[in-house]
PDB file of C-alpha atoms in Angstrom:
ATOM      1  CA  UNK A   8     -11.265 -16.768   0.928  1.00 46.00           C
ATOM      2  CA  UNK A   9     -13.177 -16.205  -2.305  1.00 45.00           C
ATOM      3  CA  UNK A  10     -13.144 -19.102  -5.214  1.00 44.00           C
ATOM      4  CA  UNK A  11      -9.576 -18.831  -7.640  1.00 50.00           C
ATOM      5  CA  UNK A  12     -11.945 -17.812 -11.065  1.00 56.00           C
ATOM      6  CA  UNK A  13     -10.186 -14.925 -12.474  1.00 64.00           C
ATOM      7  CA  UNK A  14     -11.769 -11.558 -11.005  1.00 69.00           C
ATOM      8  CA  UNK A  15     -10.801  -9.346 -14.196  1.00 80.00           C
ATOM      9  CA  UNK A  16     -13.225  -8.694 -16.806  1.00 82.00           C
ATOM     10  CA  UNK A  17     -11.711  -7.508 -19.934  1.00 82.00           C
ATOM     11  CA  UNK A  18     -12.139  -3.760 -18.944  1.00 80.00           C
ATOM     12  CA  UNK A  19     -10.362  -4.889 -15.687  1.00 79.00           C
ATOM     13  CA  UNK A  20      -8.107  -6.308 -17.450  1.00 80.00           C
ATOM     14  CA  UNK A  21      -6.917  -3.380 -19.911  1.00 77.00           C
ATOM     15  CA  UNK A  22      -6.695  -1.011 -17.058  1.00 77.00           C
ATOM     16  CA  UNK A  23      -4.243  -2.985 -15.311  1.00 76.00           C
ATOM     17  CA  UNK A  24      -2.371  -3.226 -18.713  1.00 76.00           C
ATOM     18  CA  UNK A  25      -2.432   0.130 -19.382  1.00 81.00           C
ATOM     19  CA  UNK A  26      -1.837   0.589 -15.572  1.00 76.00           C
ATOM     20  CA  UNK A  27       1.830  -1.260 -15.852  1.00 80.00           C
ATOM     21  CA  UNK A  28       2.790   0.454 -19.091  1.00 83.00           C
ATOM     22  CA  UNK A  29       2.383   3.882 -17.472  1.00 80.00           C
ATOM     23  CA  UNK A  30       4.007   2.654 -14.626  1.00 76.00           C
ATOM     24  CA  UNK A  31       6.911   1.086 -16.583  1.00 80.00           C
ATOM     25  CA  UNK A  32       7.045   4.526 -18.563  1.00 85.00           C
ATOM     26  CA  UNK A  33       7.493   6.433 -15.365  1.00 75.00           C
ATOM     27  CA  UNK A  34      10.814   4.395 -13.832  1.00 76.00           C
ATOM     28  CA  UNK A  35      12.053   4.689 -17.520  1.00 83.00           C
ATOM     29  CA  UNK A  36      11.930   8.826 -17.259  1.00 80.00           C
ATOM     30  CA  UNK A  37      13.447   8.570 -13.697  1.00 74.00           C
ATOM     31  CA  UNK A  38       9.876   9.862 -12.296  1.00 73.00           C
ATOM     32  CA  UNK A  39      10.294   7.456  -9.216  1.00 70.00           C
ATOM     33  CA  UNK A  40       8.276   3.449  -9.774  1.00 72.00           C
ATOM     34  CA  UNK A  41       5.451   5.027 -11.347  1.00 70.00           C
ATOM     35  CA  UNK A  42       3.073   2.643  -8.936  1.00 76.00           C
ATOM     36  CA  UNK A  43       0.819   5.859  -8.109  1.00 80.00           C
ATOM     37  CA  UNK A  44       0.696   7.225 -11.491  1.00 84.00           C
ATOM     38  CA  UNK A  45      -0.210   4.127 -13.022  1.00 79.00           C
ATOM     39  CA  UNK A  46      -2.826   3.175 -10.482  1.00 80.00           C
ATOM     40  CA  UNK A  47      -4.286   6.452 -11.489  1.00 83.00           C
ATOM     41  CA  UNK A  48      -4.478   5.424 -15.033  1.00 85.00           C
ATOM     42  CA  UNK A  49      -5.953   1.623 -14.047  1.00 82.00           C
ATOM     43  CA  UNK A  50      -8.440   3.315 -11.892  1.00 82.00           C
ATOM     44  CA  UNK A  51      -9.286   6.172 -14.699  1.00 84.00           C
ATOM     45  CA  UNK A  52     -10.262   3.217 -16.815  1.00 83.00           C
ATOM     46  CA  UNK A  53     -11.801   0.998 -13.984  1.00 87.00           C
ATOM     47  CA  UNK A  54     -13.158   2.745 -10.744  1.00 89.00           C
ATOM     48  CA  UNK A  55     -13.920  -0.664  -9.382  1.00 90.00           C
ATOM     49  CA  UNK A  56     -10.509  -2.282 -10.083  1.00 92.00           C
ATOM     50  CA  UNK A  57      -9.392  -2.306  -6.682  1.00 93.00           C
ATOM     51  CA  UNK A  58     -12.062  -4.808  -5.174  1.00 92.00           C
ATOM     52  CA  UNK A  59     -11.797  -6.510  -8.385  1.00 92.00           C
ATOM     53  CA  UNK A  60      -7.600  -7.150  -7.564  1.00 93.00           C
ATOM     54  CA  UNK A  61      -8.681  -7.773  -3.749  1.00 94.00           C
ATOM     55  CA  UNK A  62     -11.900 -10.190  -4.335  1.00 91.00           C
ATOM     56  CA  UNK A  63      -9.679 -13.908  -4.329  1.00 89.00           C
ATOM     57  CA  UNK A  64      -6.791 -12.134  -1.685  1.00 95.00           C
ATOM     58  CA  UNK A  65      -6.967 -12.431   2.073  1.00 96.00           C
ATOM     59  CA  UNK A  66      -6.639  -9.073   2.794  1.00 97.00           C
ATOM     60  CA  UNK A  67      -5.356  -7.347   6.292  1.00 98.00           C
ATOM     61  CA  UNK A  68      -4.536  -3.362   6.298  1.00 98.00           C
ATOM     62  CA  UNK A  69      -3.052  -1.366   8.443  1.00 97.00           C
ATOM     63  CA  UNK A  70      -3.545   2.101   9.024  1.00 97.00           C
ATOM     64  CA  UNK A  71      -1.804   4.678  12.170  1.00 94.00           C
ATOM     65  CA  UNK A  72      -0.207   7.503  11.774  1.00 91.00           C
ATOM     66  CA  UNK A  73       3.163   6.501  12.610  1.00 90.00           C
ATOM     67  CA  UNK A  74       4.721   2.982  12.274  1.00 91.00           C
ATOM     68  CA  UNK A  75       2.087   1.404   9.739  1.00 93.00           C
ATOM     69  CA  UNK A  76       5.285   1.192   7.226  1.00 94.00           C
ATOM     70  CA  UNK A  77       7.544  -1.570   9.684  1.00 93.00           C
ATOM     71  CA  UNK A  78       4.367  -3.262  11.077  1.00 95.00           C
ATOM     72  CA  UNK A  79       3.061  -3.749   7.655  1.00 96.00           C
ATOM     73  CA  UNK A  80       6.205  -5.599   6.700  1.00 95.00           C
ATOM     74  CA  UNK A  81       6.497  -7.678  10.005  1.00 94.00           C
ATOM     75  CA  UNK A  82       3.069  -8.999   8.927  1.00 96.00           C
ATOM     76  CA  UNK A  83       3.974  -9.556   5.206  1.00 96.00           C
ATOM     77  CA  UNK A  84       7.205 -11.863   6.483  1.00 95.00           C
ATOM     78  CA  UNK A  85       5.331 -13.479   8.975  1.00 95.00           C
ATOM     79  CA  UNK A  86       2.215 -14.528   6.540  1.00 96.00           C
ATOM     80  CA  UNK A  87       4.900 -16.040   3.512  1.00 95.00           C
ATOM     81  CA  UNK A  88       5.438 -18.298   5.857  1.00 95.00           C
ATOM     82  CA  UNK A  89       1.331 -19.412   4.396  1.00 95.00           C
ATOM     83  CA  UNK A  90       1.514 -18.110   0.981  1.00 94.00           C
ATOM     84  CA  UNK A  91       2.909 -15.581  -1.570  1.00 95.00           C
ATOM     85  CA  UNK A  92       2.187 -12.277  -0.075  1.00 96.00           C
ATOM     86  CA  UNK A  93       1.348  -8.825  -2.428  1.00 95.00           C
ATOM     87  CA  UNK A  94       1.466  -5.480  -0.089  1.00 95.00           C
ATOM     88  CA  UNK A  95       2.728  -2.062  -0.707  1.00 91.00           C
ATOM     89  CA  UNK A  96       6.721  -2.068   0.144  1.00 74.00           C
ATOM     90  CA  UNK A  97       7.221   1.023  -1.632  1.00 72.00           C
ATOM     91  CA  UNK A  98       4.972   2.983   0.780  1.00 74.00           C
ATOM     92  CA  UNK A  99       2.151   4.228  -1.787  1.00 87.00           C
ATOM     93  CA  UNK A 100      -0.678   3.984   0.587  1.00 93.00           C
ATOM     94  CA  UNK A 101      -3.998   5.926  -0.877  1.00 93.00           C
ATOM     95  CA  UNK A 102      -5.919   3.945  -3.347  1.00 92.00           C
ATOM     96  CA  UNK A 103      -3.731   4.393  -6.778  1.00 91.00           C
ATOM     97  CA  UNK A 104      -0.563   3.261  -5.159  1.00 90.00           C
ATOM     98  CA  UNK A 105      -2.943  -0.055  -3.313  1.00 94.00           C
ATOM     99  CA  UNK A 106      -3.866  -0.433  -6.654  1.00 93.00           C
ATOM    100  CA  UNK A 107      -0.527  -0.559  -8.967  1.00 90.00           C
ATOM    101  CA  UNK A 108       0.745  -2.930  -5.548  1.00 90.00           C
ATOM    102  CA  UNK A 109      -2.280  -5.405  -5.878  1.00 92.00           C
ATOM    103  CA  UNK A 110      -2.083  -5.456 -10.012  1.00 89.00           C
ATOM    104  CA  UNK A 111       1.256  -6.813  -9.546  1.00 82.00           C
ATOM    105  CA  UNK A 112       0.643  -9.908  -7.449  1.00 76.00           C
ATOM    106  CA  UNK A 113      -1.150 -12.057  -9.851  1.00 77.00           C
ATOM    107  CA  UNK A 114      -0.152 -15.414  -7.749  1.00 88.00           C
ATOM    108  CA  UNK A 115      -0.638 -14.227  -4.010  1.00 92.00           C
ATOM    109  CA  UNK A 116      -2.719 -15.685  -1.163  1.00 94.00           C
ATOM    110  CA  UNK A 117      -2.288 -12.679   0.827  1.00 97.00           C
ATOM    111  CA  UNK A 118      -2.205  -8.846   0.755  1.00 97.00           C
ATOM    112  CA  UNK A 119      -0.653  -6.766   3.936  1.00 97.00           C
ATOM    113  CA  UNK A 120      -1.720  -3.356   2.667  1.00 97.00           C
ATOM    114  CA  UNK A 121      -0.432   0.336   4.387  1.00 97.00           C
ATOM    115  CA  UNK A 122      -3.135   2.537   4.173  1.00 96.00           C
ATOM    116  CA  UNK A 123      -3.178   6.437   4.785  1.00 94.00           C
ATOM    117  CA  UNK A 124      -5.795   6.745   7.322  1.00 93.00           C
ATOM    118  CA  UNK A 125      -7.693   9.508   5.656  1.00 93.00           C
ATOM    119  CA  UNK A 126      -8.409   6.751   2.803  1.00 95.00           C
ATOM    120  CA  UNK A 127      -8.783   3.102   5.417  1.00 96.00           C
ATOM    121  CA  UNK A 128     -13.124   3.374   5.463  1.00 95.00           C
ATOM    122  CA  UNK A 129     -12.800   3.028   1.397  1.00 95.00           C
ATOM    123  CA  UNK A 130      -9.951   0.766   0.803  1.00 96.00           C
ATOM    124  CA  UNK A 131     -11.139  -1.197   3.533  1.00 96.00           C
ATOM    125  CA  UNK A 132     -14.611  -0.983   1.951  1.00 95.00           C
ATOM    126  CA  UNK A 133     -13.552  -2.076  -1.432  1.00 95.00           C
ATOM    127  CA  UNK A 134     -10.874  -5.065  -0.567  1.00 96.00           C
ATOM    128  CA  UNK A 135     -13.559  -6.781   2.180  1.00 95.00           C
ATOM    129  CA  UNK A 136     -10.448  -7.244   4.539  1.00 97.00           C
ATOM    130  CA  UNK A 137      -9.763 -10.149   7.039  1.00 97.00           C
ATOM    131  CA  UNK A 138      -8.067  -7.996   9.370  1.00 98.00           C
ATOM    132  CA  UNK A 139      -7.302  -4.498  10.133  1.00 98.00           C
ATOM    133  CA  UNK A 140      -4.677  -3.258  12.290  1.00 98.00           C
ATOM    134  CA  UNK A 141      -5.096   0.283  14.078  1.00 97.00           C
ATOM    135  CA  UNK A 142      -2.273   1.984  15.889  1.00 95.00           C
ATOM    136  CA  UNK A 143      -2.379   5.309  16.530  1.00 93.00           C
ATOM    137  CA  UNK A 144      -3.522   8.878  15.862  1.00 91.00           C
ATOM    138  CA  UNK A 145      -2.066  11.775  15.892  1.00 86.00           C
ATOM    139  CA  UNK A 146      -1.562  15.542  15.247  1.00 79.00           C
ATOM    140  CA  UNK A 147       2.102  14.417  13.496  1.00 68.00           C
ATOM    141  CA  UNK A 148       1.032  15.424   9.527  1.00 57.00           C
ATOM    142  CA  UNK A 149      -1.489  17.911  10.386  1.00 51.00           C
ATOM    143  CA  UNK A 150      -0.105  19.725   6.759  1.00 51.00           C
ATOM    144  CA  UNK A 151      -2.298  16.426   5.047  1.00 50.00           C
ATOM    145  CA  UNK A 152      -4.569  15.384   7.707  1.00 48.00           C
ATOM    146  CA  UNK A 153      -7.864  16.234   9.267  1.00 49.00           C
ATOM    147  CA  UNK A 154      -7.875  16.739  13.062  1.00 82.00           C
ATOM    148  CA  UNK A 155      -7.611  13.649  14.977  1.00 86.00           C
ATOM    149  CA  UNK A 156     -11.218  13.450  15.855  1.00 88.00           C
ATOM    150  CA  UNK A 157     -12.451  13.541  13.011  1.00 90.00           C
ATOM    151  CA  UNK A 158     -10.073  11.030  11.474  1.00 92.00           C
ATOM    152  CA  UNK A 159     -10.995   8.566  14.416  1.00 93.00           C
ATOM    153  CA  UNK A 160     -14.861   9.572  13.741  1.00 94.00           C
ATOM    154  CA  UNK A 161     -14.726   8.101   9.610  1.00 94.00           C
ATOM    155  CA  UNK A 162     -12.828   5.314  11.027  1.00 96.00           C
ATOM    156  CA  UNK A 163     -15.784   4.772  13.664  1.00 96.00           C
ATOM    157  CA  UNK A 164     -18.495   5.329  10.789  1.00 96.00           C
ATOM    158  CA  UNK A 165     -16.415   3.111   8.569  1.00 94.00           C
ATOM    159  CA  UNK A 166     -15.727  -0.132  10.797  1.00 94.00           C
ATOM    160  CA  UNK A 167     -19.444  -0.005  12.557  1.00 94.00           C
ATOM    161  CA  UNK A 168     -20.803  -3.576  11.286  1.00 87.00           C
ATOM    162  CA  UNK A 169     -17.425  -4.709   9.945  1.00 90.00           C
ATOM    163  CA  UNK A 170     -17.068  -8.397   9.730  1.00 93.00           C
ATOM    164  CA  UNK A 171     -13.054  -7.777  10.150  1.00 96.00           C
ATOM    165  CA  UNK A 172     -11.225  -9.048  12.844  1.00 98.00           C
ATOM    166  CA  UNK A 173      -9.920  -5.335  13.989  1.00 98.00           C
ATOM    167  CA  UNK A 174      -6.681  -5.109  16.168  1.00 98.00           C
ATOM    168  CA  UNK A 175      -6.170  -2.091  18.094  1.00 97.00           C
ATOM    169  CA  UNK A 176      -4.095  -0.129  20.445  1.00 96.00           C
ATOM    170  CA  UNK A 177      -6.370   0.072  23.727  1.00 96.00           C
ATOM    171  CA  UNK A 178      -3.816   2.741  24.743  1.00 94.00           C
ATOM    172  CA  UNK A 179      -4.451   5.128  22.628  1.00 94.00           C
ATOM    173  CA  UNK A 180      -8.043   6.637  23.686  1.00 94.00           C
ATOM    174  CA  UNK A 181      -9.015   7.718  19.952  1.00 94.00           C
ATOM    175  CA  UNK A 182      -8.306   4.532  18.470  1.00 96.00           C
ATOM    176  CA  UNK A 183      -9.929   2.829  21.031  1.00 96.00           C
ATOM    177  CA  UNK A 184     -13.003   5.008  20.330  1.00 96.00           C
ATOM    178  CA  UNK A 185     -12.555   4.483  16.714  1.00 96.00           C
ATOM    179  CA  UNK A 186     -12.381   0.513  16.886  1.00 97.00           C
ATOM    180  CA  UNK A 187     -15.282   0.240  19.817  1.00 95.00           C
ATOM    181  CA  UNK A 188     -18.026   0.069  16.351  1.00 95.00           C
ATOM    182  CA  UNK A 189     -16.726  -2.407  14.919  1.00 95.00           C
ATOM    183  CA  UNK A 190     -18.238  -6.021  16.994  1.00 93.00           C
ATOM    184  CA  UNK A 191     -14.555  -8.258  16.841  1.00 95.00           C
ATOM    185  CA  UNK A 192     -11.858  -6.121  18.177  1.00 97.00           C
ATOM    186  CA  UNK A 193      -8.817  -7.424  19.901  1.00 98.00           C
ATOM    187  CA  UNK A 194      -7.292  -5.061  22.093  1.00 98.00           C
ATOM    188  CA  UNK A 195      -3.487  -5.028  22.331  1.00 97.00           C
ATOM    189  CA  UNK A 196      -1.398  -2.815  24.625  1.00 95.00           C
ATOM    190  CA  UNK A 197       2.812  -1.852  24.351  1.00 89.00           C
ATOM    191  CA  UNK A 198       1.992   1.618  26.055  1.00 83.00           C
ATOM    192  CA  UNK A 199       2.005   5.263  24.414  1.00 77.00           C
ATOM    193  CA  UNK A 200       4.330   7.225  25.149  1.00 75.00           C
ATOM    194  CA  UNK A 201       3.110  10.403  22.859  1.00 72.00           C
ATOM    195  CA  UNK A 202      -0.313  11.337  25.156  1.00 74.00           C
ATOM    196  CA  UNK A 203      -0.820  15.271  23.681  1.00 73.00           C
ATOM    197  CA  UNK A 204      -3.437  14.398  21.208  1.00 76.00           C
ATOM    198  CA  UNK A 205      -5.927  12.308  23.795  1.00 77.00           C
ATOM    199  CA  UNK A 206      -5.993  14.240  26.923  1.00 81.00           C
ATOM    200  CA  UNK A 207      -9.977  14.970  25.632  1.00 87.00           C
ATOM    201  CA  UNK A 208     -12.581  12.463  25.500  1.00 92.00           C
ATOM    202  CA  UNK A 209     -13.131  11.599  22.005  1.00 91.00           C
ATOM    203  CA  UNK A 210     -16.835  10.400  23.110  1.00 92.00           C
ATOM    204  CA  UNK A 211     -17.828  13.337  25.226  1.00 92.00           C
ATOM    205  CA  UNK A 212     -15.004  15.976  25.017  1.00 90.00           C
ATOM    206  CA  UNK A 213     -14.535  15.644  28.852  1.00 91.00           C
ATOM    207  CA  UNK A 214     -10.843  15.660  30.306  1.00 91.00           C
ATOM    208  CA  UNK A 215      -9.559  12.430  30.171  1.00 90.00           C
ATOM    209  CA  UNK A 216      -7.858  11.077  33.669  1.00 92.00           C
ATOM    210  CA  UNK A 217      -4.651   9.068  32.992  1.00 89.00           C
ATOM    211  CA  UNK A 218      -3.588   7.109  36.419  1.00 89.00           C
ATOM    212  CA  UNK A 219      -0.601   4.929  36.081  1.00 84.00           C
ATOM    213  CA  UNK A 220      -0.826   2.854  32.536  1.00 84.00           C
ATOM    214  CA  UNK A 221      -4.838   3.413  32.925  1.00 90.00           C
ATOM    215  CA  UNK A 222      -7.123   5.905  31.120  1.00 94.00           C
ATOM    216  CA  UNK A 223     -10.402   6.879  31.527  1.00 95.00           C
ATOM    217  CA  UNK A 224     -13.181   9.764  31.346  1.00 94.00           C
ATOM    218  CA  UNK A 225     -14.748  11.153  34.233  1.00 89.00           C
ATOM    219  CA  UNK A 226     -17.748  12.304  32.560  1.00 93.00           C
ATOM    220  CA  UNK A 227     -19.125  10.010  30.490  1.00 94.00           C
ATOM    221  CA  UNK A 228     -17.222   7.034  31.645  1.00 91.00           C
ATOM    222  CA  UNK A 229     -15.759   5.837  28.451  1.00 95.00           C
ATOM    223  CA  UNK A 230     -11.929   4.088  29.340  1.00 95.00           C
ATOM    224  CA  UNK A 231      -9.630   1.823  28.316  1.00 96.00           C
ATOM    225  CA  UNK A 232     -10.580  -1.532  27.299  1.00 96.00           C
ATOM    226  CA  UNK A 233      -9.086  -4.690  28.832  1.00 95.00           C
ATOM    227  CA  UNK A 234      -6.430  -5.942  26.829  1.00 96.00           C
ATOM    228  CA  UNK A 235      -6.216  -9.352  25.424  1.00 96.00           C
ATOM    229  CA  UNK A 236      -2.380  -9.248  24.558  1.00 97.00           C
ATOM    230  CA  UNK A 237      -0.022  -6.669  26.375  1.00 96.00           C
ATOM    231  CA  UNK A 238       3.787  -5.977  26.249  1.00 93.00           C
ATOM    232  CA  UNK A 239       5.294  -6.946  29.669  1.00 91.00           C
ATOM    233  CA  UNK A 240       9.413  -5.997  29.089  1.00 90.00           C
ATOM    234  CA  UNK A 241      11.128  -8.131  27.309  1.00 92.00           C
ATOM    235  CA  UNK A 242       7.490 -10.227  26.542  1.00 94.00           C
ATOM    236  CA  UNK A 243       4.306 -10.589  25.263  1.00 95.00           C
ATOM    237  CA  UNK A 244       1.774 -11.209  27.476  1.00 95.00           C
ATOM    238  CA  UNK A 245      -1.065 -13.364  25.869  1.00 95.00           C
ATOM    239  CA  UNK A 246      -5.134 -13.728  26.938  1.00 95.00           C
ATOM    240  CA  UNK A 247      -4.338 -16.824  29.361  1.00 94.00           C
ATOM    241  CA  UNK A 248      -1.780 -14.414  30.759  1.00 90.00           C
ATOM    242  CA  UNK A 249       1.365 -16.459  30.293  1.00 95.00           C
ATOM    243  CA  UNK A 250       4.496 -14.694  28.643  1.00 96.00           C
ATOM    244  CA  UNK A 251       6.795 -15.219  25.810  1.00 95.00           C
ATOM    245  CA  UNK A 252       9.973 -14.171  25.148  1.00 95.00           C
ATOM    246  CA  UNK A 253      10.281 -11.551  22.155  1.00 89.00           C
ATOM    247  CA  UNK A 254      13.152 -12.690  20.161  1.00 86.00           C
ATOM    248  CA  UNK A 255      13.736 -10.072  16.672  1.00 74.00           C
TER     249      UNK A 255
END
């Protein structure tokens, strides 16, 4: 984790000011909690204030395109258990709304961020995370998102090199090809039940064989990765293969 010195200059500073006060400004006109909005304005006035709020945080973000909402508060409860944690409750998951959630926690350790995944290769560019979570793609919100592929492909760009410790979803064939730049993944499996978006290859654009729980490509031989921690039932399954009881 980075040294406590204060990350704001005084630009930095006045944009999360003015940031807040548009923010506050917003909730009083009944326009919603004004946390996009404002993180608008604090960006307006500092483009860089987002690394600037991550740079003394221990950052992990998570990023699917369904469920990112409930695992990214499962990971904020379990990390107060270390620290204060800052993350995005509210939902606001492209850069303003990051922003306005990160301007607000002045005394965390930690930030669990949601992020869209059109916008993870920046935010996760800016805010130098510790972890990033990836669990799924799909054709769901096709009225805001790109085609699968090519989301998985800027993920791929973004994570190649990444000194993040990624966690992905080896059952789901685009993340897996989306996480397989990045050189410290972790590959977890619960299964997938939704398969219509990764019946291609996202590697070759063969026809992807699915035999039991397995996955694989004929043609260029791309498949699913060993997993290091699988759901078994009513368990977790962990890398020396012994299983614990899942009590929420």
């Amino acid at each position: 984790m980075a040294g406590n010195s204060d990350p704001l200059t005084p630009r930095a500073k006045l944009a999360v000011t003015a940031g807040k006060a548009v923010a506050a400004a917003s909730r009083a006109a009944g326009r919603g909690s004004g946390s996009v909005i404002g993180g608008r304005v604090a960006l307006k006035l500092d483009p860089d204030l987002l690394g600037r709020l991550a740079q003394n945080l221990d950052v992990v973000l998570v990023s699917a395109t369904n469920g990112k909402t409930t695992t990214t508060r499962l990971i904020a409860e379990a990390l107060r258990a270390a620290g204060p944690v800052v993350s995005n409750a509210l939902g606001a998951n492209m850069p303003a709304g990051i922003t306005s959630a990160l301007a607000g926690g002045s005394d965390a350790k930690f930030a669990v961020i949601e992020v869209d995944e059109k916008y993870l290769a920046g935010v996760a560019r800016d805010t130098d995370p510790k972890c990033i979570a990836l669990l799924n793609l799909s054709r769901d919100q096709l009225d805001r998102a790109a085609e699968t592929r090519m989301l998985a492909e800027n993920w791929r760009e973004g994570l190649a090199g990444s000194k993040s410790v990624v966690v992905a979803n080896c059952d789901d064939p685009l993340v897996v090809w989306a996480a397989s730049s990045s050189p410290n993944v972790i590959w977890v499996a619960a299964g997938q039940m939704w398969k219509d978006d990764a019946w291609s290859c996202p590697s070759c654009g063969g026809v992807m064989q699915r035999p039991g729980d397995d996955w694989f490509c004929g043609e260029c031989g791309f498949r699913r990765p060993t997993p290091s921690w699988a759901l078994s039932g009513d368990h977790v399954l962990d890398p020396h293969g012994s299983a614990w009881p899942i009590h929420l």
